[in-house]
Coordinates of C-alpha atoms (C1' of nucleotides) in Angstrom, one line a residue:
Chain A
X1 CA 2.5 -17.1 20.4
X2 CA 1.0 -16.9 23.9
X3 CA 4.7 -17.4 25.8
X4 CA 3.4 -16.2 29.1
X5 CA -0.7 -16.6 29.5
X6 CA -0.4 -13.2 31.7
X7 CA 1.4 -9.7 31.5
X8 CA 1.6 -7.3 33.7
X9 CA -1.7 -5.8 31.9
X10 CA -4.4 -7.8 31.9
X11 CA -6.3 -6.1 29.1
X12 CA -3.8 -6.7 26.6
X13 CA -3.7 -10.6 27.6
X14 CA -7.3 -10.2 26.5
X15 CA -6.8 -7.9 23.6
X16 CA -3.8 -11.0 22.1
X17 CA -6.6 -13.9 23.3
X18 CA -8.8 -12.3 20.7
X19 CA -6.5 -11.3 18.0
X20 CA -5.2 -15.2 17.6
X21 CA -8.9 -16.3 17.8
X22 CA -9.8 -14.5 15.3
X23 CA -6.4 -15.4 13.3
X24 CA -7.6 -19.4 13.8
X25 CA -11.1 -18.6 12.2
X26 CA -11.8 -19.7 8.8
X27 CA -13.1 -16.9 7.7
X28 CA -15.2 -14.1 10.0
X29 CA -15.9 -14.9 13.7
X30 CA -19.1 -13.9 15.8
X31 CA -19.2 -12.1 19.3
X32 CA -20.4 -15.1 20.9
X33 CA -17.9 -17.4 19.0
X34 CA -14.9 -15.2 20.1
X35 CA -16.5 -14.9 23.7
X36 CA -16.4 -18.4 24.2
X37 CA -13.3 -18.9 22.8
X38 CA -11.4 -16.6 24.7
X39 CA -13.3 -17.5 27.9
X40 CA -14.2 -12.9 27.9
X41 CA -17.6 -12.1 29.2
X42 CA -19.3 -11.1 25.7
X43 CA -20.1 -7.6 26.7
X44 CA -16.5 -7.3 27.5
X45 CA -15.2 -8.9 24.2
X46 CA -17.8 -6.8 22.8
X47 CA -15.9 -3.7 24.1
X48 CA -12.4 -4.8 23.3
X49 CA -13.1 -5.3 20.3
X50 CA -14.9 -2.2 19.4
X51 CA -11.6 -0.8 20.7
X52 CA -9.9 -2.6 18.3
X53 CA -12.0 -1.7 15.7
X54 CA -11.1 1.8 16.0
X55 CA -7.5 1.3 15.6
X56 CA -7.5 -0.8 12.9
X57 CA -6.9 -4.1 13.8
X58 CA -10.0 -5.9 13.5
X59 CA -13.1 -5.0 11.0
X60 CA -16.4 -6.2 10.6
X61 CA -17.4 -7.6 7.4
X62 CA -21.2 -6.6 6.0
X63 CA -22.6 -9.3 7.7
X64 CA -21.1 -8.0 10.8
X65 CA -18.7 -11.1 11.6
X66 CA -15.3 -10.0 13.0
X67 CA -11.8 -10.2 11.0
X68 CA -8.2 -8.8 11.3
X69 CA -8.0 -5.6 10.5
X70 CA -5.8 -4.0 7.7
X71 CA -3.7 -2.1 10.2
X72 CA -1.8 -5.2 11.3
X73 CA -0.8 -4.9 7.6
X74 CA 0.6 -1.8 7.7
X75 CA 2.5 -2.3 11.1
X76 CA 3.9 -6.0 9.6
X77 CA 5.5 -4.2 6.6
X78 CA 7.2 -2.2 9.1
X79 CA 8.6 -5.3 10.6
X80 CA 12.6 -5.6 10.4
X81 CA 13.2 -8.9 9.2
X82 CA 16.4 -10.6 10.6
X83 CA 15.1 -9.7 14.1
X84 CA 14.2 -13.2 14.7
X85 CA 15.8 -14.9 11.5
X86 CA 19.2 -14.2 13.0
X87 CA 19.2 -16.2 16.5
X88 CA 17.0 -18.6 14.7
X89 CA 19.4 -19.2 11.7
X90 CA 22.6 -19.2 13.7
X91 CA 22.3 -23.5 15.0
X92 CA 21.8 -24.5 11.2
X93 CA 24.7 -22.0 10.5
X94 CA 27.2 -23.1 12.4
X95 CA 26.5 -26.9 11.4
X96 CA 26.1 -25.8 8.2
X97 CA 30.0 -24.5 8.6
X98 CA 31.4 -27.6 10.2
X99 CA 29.7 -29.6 7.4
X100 CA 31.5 -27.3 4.5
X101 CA 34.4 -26.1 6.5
X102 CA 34.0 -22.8 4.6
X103 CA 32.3 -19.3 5.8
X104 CA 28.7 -19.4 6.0
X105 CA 26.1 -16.2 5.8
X106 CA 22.3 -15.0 6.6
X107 CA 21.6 -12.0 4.5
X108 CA 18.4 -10.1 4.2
X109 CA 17.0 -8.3 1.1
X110 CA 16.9 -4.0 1.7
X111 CA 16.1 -2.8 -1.4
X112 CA 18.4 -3.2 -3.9
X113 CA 20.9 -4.9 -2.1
X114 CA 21.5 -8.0 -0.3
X115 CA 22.8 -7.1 3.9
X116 CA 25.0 -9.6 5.7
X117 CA 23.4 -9.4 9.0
X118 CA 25.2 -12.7 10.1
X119 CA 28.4 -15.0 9.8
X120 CA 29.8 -17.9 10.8
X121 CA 33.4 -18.6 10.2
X122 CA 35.8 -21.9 10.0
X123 CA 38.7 -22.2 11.7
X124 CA 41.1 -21.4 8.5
X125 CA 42.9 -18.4 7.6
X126 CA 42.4 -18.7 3.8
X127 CA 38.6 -17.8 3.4
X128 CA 36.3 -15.6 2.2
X129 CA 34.6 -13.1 4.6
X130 CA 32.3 -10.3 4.5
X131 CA 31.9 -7.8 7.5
X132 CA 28.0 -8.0 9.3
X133 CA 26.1 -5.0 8.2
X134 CA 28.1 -5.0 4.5
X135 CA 26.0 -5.2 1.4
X136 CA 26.0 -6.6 -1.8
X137 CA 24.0 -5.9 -5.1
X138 CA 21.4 -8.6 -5.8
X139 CA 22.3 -9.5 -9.0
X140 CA 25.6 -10.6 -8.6
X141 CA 24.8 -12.7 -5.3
X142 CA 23.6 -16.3 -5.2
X143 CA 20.5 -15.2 -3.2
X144 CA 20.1 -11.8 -4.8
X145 CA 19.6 -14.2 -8.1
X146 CA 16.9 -15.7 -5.8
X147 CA 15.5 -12.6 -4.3
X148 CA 15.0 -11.2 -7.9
X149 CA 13.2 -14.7 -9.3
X150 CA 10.8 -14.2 -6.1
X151 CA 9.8 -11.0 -6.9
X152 CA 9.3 -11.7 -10.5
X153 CA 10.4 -10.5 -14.3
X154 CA 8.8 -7.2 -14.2
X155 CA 10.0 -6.0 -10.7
X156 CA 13.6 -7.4 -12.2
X157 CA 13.3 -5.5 -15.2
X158 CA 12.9 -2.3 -12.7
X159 CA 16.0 -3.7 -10.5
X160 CA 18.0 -3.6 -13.7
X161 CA 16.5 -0.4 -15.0
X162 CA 17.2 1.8 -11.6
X163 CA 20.9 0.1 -11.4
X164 CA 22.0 -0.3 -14.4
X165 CA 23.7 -3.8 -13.8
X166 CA 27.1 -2.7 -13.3
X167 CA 30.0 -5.9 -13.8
X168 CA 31.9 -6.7 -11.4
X169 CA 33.9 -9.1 -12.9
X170 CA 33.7 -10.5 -16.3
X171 CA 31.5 -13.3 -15.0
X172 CA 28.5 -10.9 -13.9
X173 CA 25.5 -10.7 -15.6
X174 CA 25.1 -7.3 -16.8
X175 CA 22.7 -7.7 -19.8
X176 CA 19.1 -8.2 -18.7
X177 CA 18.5 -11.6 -20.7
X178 CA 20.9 -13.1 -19.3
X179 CA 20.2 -12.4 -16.1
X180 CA 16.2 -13.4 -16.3
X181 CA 17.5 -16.6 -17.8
X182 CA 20.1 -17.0 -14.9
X183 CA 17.1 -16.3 -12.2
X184 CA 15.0 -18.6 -14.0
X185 CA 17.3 -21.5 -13.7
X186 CA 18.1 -20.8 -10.1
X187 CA 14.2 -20.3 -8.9
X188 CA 13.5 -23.7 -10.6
X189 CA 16.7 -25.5 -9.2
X190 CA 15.6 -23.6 -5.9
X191 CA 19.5 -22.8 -5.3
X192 CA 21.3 -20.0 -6.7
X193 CA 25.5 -20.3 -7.7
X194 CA 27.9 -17.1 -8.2
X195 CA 30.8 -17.7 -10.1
X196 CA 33.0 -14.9 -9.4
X197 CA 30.1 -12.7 -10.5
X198 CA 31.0 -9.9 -7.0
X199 CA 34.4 -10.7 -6.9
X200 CA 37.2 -12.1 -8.8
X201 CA 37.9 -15.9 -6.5
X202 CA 34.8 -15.9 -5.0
X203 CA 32.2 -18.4 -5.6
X204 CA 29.0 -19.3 -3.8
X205 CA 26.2 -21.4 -2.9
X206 CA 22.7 -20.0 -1.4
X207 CA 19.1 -20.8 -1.1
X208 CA 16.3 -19.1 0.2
X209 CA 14.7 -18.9 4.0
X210 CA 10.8 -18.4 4.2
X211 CA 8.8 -18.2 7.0
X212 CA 5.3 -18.9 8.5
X213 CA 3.7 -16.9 5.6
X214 CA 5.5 -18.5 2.2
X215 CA 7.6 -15.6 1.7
X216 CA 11.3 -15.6 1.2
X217 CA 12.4 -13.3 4.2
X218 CA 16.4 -14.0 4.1
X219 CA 19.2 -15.9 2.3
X220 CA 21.5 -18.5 3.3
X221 CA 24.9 -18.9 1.9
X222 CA 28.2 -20.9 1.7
X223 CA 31.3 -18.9 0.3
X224 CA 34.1 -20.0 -0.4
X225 CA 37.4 -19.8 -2.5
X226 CA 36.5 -20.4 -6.0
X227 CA 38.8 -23.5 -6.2
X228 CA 37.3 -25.1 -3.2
X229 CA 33.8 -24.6 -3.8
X230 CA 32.2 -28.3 -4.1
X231 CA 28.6 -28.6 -5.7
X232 CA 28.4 -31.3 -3.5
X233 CA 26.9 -29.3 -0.8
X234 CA 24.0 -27.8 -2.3
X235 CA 22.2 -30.5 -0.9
X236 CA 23.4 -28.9 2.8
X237 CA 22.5 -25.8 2.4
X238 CA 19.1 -26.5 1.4
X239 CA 19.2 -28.5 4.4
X240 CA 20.6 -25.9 6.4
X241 CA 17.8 -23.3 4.9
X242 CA 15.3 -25.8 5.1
X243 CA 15.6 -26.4 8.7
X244 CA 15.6 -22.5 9.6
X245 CA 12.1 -22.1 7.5
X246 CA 10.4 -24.7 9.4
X247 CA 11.3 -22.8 12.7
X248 CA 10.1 -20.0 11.1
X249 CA 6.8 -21.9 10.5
X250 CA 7.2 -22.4 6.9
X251 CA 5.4 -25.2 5.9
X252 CA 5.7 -27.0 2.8
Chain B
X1 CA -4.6 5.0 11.1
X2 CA -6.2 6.6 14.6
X3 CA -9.5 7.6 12.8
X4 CA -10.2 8.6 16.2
X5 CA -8.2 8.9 19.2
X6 CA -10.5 7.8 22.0
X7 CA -11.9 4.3 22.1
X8 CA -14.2 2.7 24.7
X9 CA -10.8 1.5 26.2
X10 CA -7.8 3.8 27.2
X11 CA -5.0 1.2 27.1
X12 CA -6.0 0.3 23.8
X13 CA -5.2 3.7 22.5
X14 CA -1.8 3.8 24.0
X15 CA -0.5 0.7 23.2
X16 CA -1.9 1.6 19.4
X17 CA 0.1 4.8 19.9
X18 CA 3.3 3.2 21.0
X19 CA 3.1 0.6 18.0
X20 CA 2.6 3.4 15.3
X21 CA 5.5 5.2 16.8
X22 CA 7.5 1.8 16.9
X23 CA 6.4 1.9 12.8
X24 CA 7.3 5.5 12.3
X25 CA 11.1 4.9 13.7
X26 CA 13.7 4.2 11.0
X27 CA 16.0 1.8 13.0
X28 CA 14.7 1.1 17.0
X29 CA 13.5 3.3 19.8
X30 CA 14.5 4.0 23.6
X31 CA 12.0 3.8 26.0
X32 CA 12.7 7.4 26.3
X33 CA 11.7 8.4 23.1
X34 CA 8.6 6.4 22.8
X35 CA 7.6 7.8 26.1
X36 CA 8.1 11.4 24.3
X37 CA 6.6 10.5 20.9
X38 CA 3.7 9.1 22.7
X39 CA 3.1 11.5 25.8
X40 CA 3.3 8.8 28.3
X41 CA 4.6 8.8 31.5
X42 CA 8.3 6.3 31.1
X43 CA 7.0 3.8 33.7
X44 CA 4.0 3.8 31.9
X45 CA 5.3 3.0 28.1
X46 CA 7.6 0.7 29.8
X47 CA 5.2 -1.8 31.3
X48 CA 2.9 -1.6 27.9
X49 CA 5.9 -2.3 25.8
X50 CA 6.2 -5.3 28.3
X51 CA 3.2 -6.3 27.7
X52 CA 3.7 -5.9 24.0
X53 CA 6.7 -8.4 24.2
X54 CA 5.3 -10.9 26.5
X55 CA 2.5 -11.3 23.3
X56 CA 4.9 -10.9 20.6
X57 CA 3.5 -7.3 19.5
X58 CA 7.3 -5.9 20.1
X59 CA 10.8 -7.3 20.1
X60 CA 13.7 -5.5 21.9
X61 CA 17.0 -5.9 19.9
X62 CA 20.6 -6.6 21.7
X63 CA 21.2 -3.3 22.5
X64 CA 18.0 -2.7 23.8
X65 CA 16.0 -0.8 21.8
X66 CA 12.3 -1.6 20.8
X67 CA 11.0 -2.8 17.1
X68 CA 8.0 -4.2 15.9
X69 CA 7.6 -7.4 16.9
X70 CA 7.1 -11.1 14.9
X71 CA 3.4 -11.8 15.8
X72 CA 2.4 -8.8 13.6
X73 CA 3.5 -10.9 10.9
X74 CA 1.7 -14.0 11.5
X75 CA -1.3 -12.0 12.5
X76 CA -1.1 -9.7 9.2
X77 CA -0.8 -12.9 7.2
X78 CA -4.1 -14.0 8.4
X79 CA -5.6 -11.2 7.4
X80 CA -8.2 -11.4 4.7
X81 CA -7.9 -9.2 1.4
X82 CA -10.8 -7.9 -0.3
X83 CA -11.9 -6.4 2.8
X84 CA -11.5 -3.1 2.3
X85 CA -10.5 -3.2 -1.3
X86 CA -14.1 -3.8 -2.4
X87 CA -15.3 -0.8 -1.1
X88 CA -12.3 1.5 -2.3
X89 CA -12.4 -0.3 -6.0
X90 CA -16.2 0.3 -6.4
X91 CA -16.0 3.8 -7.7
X92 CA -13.1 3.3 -10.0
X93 CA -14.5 0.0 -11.2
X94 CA -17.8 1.9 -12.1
X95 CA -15.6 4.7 -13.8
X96 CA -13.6 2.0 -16.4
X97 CA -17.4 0.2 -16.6
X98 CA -18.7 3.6 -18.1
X99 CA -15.1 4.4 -19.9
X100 CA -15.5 0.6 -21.9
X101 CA -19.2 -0.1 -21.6
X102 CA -18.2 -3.7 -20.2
X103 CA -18.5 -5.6 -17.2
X104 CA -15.5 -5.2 -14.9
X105 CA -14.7 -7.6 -12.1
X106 CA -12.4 -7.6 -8.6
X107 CA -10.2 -10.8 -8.1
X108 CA -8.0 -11.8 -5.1
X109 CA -6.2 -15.1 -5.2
X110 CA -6.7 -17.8 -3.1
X111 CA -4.5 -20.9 -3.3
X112 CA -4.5 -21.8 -7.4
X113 CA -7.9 -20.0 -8.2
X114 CA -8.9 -16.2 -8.5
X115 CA -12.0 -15.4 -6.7
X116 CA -14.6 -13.4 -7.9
X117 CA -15.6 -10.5 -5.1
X118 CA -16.5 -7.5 -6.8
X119 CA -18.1 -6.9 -10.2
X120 CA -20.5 -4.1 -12.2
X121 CA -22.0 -4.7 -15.0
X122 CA -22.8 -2.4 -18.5
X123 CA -26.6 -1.9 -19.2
X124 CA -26.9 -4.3 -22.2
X125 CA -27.9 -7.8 -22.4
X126 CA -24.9 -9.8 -24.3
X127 CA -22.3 -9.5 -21.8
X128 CA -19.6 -11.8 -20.1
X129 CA -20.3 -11.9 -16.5
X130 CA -19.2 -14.1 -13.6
X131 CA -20.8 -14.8 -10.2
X132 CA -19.5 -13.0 -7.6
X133 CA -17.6 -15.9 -5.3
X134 CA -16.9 -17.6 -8.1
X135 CA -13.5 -18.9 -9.3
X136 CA -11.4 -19.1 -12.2
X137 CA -8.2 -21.4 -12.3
X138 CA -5.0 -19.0 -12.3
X139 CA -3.4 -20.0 -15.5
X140 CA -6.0 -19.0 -17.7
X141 CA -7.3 -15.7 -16.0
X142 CA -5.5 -12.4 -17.3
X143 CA -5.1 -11.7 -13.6
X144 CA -4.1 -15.0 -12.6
X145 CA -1.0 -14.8 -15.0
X146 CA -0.2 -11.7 -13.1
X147 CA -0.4 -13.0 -9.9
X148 CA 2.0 -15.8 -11.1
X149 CA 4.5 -13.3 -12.1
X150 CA 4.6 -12.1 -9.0
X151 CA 4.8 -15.3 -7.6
X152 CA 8.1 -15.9 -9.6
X153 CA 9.1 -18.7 -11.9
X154 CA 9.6 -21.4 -8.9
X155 CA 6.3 -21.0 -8.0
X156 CA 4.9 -21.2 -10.8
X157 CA 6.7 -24.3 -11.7
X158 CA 4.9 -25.6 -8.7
X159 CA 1.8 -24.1 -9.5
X160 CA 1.5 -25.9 -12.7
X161 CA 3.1 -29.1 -11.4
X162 CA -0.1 -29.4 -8.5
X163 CA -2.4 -28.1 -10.9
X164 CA -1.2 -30.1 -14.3
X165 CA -2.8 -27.0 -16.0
X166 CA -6.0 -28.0 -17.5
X167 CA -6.7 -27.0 -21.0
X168 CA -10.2 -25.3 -20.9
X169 CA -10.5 -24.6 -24.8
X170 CA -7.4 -25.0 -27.4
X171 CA -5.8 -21.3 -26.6
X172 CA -5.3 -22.4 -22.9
X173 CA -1.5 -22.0 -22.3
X174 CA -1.1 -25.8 -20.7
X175 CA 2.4 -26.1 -20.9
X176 CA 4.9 -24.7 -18.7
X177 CA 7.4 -23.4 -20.8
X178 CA 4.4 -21.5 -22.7
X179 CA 3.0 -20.3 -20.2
X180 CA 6.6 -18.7 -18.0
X181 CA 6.9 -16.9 -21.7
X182 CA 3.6 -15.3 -21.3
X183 CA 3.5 -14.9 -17.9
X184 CA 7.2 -13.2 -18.6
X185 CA 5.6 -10.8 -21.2
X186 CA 2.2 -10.2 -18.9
X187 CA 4.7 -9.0 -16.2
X188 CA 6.9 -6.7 -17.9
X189 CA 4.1 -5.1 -19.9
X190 CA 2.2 -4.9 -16.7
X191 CA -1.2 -5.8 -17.9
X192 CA -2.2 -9.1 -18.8
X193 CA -5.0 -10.5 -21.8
X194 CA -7.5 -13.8 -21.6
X195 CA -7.4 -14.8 -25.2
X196 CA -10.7 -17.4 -24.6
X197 CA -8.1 -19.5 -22.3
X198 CA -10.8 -19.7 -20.1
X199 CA -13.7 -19.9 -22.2
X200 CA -14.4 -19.8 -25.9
X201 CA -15.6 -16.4 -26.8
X202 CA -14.6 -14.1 -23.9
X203 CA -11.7 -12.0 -23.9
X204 CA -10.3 -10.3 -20.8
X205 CA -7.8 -7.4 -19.9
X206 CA -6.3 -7.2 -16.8
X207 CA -4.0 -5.3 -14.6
X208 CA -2.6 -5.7 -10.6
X209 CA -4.0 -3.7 -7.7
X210 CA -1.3 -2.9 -5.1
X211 CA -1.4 -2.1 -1.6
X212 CA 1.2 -0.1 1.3
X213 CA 3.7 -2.8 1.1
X214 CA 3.8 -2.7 -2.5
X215 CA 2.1 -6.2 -2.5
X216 CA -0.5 -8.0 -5.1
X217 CA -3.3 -7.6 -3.2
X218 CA -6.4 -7.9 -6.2
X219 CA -6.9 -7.5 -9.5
X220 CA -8.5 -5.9 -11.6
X221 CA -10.1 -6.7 -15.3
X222 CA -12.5 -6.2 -18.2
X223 CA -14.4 -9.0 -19.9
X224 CA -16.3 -8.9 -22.5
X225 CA -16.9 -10.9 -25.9
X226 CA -14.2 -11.5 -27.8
X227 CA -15.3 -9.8 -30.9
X228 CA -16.0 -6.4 -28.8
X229 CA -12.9 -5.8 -26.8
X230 CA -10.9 -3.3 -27.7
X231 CA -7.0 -3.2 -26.9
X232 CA -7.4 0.9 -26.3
X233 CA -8.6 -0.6 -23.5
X234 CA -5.4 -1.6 -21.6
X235 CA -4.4 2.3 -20.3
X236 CA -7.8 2.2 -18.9
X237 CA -7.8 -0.8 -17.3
X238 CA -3.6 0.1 -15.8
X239 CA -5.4 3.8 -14.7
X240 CA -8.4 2.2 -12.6
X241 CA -6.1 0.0 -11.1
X242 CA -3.3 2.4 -10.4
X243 CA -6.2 4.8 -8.5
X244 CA -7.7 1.8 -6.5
X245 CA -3.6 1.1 -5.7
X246 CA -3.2 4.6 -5.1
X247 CA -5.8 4.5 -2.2
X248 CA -4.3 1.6 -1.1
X249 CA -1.3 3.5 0.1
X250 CA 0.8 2.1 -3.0
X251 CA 3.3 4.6 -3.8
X252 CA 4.9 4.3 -7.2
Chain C
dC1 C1' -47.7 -12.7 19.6
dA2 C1' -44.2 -14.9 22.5
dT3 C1' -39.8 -16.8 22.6
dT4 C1' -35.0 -17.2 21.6
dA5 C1' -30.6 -15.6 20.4
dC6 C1' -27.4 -12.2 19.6
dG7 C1' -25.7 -7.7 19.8
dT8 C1' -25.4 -3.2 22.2
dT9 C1' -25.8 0.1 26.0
dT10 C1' -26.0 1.4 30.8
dC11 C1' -24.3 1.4 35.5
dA12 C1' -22.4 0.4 40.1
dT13 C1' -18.1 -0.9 41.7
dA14 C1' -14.1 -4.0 42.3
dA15 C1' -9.8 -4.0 40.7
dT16 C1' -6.8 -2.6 37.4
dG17 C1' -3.7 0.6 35.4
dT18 C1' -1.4 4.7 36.7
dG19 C1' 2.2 8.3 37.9
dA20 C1' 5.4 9.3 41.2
dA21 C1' 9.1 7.9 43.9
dA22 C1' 12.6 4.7 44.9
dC23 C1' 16.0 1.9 43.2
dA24 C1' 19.5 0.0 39.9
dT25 C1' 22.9 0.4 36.3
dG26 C1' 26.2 2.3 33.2
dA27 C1' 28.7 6.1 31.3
dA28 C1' 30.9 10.4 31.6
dC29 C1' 33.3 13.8 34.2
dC30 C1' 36.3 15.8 37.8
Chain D
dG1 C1' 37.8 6.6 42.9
dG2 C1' 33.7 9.4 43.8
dT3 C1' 30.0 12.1 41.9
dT4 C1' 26.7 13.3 38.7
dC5 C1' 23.6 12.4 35.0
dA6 C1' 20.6 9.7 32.1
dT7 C1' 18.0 5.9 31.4
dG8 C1' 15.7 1.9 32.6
dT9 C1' 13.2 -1.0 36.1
dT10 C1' 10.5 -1.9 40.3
dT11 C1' 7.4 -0.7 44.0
dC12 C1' 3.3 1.3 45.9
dA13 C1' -1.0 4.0 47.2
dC14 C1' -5.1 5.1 45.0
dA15 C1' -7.9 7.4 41.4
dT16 C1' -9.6 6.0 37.5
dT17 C1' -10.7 2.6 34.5
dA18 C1' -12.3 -1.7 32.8
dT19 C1' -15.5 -4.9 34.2
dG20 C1' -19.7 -8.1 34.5
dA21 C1' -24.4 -8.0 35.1
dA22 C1' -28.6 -6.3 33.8
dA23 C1' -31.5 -3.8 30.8
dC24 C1' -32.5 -2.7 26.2
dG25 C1' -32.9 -3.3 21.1
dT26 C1' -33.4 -6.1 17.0
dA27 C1' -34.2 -9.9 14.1
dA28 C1' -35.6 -14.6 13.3
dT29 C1' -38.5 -18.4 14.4
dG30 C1' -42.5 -21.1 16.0

DNA sequence: CATTACGTTTCATAATGTGAAACATGAACC
DNA sequence: GGTTCATGTTTCACATTATGAAACGTAATG
């Protein structure tokens, strides 16, 4: 993750050299180990690191061998996803859309809801669209169906419990079964449908984008009108999502 | 998460400030405000928070402003639980040990197994006990079936497609469909039982420990023979681990 | 006991990081 | 259009800081 070996402050070249040293060990790291891999004189290292120490980043396990430290934990959860997701995603959208012809979306999970933080469009006038930054309930999106089967049937149950499930159509599942059994199908298929579930017309393909740790950080979707939706391109937007992941570093 | 605000090296401390102030924003941050929040001179913040994004530490969005930055997710992902939550379960695990009069262990997944890093044991000779680093298959672990929750049906479809889920005695839950009904109960009750799925004769109750993000991070459980476990049990078992959550940083 | 290896502390000083000033840019106001 | 204001970015002299080497401390080994 090195782009440039040297900022404009040397220290913090040295600071990253030992951070991703310690992130390629197995499991702790000596001084002399992370000295010689980062090339830093080991009473310098020595320094850093006790620096680092304080802060949180790094710890010493009770044999003394170096690890990350739980603050990085704490500053990753405060992470935006869709930082990077977005100019990442936006290739594989775009052929997604001149595979499909239809409107093609990145969405990220913020709480309870599903938020379209990018869209690519076809050149048609009939089509369905959603403004960047607009939001949808999980359960009655294709990759808010995901979403919920990632974070499992308890964490649902709450999702149902603090919204209530409101309908939207007649097609939206508003009674909890149904809904677990929807998710459960979807997980295993590893795409998700909606049938007119948000909106009366509007039906949907999406699958899930995961990056360099395993988790499912956004969604990626084809809508269309109902009557042109074709279950024939599932297959392409798992490509489509597929392709983002690995850039992400997902690995299968 | 500055237990103290001087370490051996200054810049250290600053750019830990300016990354704890990038956490504490809502949205992005101006140099300008950084600089304030911080107490660093502009030109100063400005060529740390270069540095920052020349490693990956902090991103700057299209309008400008500065967020957290992707490399504190690949880094945090590295980073080994169990570290700290030994030390903060100790106390509470001792607490439910005196409470049940049973040995109680500390679990973190890795991969398909649970590992065994923490334990205390009751002062009486016919007890259940495992050695700690040792490691128990995820299907057939109170905790494990947790975890798997969490993990969400897909994954656990894959789980028990890598893994073929061995029987270990005749009350092992080795098919799928079984076990996602278990699993689906485990979740929503949030506590979990080992019915001697693992071994004949040794029943186990279990509950999740949860950490900041609101992530699975450990778990914790009671085992004991089968004939001597008690279900009052359970509320004990959820109230050690909601404390050890609690401290943590999980907020219900 | 002596040797070796590693970690930790001390210290003189080279060089690094700093704050101020200059410069650049864009928006708002007259 | 020109001026002012606010913010960001670059340059520069130099005081302070981070550095590497040496000394010291500790544990393990022969």
């Amino acid at each position: 993750m090195n782009q440039d070996k040297h900022s404009p402050i040397q220290v913090i070249d040295r600071l990253a050299a030992l951070l991703d040293a310690l992130a390629a060990q197995d499991g702790g790291a000596s001084l002399k180990i992370l000295s010689a891999e980062t090339g830093l004189h080991p009473s310098t290292a020595f320094r850093i690191l006790a620096a680092l120490i304080q802060h949180g980043f790094v710890a010493r396990d009770e044999t003394g061998l170096y690890l990350l430290g739980p603050h990085l934990l704490q500053l990753a959860a405060k992470v935006r996803v869709g930082l990077d997701v977005r100019a990442l995603a936006r290739p594989e959208m775009e052929w997604l859309r001149d595979q499909v012809g239809e409107t093609v979306n990145l969405t990220v999970r913020q709480g309870d809801e599903m938020v379209y933080v990018e869209r690519v469009t076809p050149n048609r006038m009939m089509r369905v669209e959603q403004l960047i930054g607009s939001r949808a309930p999980l359960h009655v999106t294709a990759v808010g169906k995901l979403m919920l089967g990632e974070a499992g049937a308890a964490a649902t149950r709450d999702y149902a419990k603090r919204t209530r499930l409101p309908a939207y159509t007649a097609n939206t599942r508003h009674d909890i079964k149904a809904l677990l059994e929807d998710i459960g199908i979807c997980s295993a298929r590893g795409y998700a449908l909606d049938n007119e579930e948000a909106e009366l017309g509007v039906g949907c393909i999406g699958a899930l984008i995961r990056d360099a740790t395993g988790a499912a950080v956004a969604g990626l979707s084809v809508s269309a009108p109902m009557e042109r939706r074709q279950l024939a391109w599932v297959t392409l937007v798992q490509e489509a999502a597929r392709r983002v992941s690995a850039r992400l570093g997902f690995a299968e």
